[in-house]
PDB file of C-alpha atoms and ligand atoms in Angstrom:
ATOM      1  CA  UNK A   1     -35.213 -36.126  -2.156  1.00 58.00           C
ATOM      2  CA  UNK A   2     -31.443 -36.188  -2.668  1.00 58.00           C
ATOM      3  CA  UNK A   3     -30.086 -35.398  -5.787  1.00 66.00           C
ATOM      4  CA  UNK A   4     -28.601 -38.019  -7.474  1.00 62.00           C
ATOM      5  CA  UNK A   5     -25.076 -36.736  -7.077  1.00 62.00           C
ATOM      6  CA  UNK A   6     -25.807 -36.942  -3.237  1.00 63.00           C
ATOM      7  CA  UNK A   7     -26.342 -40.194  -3.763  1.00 58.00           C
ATOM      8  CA  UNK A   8     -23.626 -41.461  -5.625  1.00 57.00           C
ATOM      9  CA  UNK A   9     -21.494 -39.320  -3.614  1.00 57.00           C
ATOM     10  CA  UNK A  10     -22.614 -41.024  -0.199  1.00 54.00           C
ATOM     11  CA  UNK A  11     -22.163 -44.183  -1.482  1.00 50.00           C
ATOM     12  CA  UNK A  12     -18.037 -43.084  -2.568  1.00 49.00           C
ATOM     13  CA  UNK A  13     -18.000 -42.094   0.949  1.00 49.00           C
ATOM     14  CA  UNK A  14     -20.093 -45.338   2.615  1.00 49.00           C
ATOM     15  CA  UNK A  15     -17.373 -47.144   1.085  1.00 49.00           C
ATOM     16  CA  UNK A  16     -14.454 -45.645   1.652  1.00 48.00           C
ATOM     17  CA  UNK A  17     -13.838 -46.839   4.992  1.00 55.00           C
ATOM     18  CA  UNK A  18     -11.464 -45.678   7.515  1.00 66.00           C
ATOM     19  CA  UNK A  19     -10.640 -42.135   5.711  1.00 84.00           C
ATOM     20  CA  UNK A  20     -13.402 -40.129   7.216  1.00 88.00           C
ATOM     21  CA  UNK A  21     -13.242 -37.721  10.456  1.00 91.00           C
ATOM     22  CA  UNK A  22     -13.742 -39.126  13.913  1.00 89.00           C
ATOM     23  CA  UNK A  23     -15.112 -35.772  15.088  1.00 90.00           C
ATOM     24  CA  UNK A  24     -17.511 -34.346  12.193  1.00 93.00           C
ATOM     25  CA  UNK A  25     -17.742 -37.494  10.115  1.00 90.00           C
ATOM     26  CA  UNK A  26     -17.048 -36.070   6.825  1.00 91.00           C
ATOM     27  CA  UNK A  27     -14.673 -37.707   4.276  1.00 89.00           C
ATOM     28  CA  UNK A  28     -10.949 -36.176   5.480  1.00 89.00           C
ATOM     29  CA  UNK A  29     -10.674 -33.987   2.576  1.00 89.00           C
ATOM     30  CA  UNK A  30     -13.637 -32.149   3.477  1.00 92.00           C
ATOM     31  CA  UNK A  31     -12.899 -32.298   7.097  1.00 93.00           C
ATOM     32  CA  UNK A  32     -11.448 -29.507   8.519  1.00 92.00           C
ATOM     33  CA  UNK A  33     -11.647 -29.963  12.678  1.00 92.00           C
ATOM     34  CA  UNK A  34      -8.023 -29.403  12.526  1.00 86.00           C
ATOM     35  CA  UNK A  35      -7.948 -26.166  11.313  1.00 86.00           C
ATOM     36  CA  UNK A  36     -10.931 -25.078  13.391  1.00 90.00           C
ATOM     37  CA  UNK A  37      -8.936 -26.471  16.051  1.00 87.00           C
ATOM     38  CA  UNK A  38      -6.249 -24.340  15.342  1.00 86.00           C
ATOM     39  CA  UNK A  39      -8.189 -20.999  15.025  1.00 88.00           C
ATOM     40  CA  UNK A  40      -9.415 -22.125  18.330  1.00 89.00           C
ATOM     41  CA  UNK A  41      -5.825 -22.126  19.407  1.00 87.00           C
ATOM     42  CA  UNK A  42      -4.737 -18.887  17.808  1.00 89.00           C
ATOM     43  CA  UNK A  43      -7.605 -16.629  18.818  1.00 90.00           C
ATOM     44  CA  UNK A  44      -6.973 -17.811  22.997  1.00 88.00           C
ATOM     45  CA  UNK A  45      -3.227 -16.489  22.485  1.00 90.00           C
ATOM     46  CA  UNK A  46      -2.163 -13.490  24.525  1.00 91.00           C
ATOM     47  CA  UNK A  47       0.905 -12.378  21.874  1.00 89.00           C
ATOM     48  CA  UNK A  48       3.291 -13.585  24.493  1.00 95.00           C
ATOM     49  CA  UNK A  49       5.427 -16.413  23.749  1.00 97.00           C
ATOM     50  CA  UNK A  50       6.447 -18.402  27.042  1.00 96.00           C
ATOM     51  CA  UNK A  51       9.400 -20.764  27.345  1.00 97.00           C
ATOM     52  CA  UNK A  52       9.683 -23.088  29.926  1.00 95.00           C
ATOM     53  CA  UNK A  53      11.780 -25.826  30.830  1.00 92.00           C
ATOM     54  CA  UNK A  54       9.892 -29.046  31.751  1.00 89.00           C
ATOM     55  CA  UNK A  55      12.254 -32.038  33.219  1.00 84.00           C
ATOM     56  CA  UNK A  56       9.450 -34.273  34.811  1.00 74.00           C
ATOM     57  CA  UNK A  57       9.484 -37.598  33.968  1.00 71.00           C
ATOM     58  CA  UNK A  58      11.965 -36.741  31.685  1.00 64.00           C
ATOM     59  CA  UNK A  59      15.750 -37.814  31.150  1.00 66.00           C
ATOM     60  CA  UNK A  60      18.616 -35.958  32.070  1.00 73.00           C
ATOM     61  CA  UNK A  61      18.472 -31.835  30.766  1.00 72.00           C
ATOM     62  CA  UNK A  62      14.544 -32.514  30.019  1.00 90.00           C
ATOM     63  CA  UNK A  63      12.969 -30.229  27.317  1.00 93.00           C
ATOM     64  CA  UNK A  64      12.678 -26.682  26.715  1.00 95.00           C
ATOM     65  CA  UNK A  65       9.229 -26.024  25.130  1.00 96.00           C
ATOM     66  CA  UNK A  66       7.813 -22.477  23.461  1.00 97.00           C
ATOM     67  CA  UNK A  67       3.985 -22.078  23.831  1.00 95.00           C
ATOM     68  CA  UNK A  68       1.897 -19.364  22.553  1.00 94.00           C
ATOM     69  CA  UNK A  69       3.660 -18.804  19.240  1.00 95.00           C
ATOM     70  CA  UNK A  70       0.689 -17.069  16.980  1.00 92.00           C
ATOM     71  CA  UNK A  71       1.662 -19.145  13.745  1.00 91.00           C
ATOM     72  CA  UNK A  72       0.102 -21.973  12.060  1.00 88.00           C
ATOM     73  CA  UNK A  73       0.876 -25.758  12.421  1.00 87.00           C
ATOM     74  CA  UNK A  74       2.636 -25.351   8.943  1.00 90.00           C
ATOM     75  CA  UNK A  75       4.763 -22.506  10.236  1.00 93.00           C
ATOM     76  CA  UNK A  76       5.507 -23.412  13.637  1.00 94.00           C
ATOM     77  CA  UNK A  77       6.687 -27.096  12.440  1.00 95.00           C
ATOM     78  CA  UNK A  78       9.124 -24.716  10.213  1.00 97.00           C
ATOM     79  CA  UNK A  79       9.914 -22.692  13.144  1.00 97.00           C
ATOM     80  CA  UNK A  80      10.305 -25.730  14.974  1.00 97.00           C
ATOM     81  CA  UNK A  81      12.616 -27.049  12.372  1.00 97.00           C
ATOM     82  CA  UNK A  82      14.996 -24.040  12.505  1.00 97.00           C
ATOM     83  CA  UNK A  83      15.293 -23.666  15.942  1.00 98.00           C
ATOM     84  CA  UNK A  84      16.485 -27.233  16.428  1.00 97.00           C
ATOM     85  CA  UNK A  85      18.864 -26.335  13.877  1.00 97.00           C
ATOM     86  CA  UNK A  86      20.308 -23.353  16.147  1.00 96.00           C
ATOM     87  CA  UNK A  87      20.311 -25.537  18.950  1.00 97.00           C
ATOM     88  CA  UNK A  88      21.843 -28.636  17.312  1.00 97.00           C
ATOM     89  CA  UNK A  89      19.437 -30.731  18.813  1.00 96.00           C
ATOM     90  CA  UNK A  90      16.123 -32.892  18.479  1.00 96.00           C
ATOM     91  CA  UNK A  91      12.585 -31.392  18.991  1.00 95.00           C
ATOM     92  CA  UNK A  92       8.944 -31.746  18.335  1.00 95.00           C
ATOM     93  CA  UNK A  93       5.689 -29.790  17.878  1.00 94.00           C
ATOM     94  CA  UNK A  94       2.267 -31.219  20.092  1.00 91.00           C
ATOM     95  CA  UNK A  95      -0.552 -29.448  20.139  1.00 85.00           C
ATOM     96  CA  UNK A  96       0.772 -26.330  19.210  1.00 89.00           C
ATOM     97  CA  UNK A  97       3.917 -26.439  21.762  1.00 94.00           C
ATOM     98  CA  UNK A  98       7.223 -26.199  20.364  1.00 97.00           C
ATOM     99  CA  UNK A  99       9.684 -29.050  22.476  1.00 96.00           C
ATOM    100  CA  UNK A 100      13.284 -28.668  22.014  1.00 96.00           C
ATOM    101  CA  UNK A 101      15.521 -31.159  23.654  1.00 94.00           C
ATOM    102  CA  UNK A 102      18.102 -30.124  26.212  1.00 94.00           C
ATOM    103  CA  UNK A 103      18.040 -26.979  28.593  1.00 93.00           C
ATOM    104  CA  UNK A 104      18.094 -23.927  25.620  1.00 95.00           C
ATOM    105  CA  UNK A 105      16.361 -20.767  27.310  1.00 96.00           C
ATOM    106  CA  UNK A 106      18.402 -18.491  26.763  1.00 95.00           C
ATOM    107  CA  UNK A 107      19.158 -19.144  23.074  1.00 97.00           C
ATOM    108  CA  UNK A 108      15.850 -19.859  22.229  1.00 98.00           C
ATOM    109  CA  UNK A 109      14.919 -16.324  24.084  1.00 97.00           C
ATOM    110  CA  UNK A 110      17.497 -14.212  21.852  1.00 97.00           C
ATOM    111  CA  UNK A 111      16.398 -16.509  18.574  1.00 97.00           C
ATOM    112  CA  UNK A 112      12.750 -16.055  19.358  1.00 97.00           C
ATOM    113  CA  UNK A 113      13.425 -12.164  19.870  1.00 97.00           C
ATOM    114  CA  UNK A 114      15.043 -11.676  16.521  1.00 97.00           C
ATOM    115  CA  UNK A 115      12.366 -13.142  14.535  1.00 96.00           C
ATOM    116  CA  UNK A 116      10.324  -9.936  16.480  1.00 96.00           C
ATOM    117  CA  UNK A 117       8.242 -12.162  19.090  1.00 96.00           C
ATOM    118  CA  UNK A 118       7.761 -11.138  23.186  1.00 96.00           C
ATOM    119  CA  UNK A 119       9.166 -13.296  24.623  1.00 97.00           C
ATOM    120  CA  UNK A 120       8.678 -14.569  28.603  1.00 96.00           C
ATOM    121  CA  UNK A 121      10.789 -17.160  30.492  1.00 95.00           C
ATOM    122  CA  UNK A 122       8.260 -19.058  32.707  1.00 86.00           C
ATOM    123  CA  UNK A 123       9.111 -21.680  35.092  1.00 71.00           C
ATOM    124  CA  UNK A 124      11.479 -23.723  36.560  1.00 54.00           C
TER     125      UNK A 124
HETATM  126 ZN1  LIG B   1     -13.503 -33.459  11.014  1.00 74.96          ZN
END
């Protein structure tokens, strides 16, 4: 028999529509897919940070985008943030990829380098 706090607590839930998980089903505060998801990533990477430049389907100079960068979500948007910054351009982070716009290897090599990473130009 569930406790009476189990009870009350699945009725919050039962009506609080729309803010639980998709995947696990749990309310959204108690979810936490996203960092398992990210664990996930981390623990697959090799310690080698590969930049690539992807122009398919893509206007003009395309994107430069940095995979494999062993930091969290948190820390790679920052990363992210500050290497758009360098580059003076726009930029993104999906799914763990850094995008910067515009062709920046070679900066994004050196700035990647300093901050102590290996670094590996992949790619066309
Ligand atoms: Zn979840």
């Amino acid at each position: 028999m569930a406790s009476l706090k189990d009870q009350l607590g699945g009725l919050v839930y039962s009506t609080d529509h729309g803010d639980t998980c998709p995947d696990c089903r749990h309310p959204l505060a108690e979810c936490n897919c996203a960092q398992q998801a990210e664990q996930a990533r981390l623990a697959e990477l090799d310690g080698i940070v590969r930049i690539r430049r992807e122009t398919s389907g893509r206007k003009g100079k395309g994107v430069t985008t940095i995979e494999g960068v062993p930091l969290s979500a948190t820390e790679l948007k920052a990363l992210a943030k500050a290497l758009k910054k360098r580059c003076g351009t726009g930029g993104a982070v999906k799914e763990g990829v850094v995008e910067i716009q515009g062709d920046h290897r070679e900066l994004l090599k050196d700035e990647l380098e300093k901050r102590g990473y290996r670094v590996k130009l992949a790619g066309g």
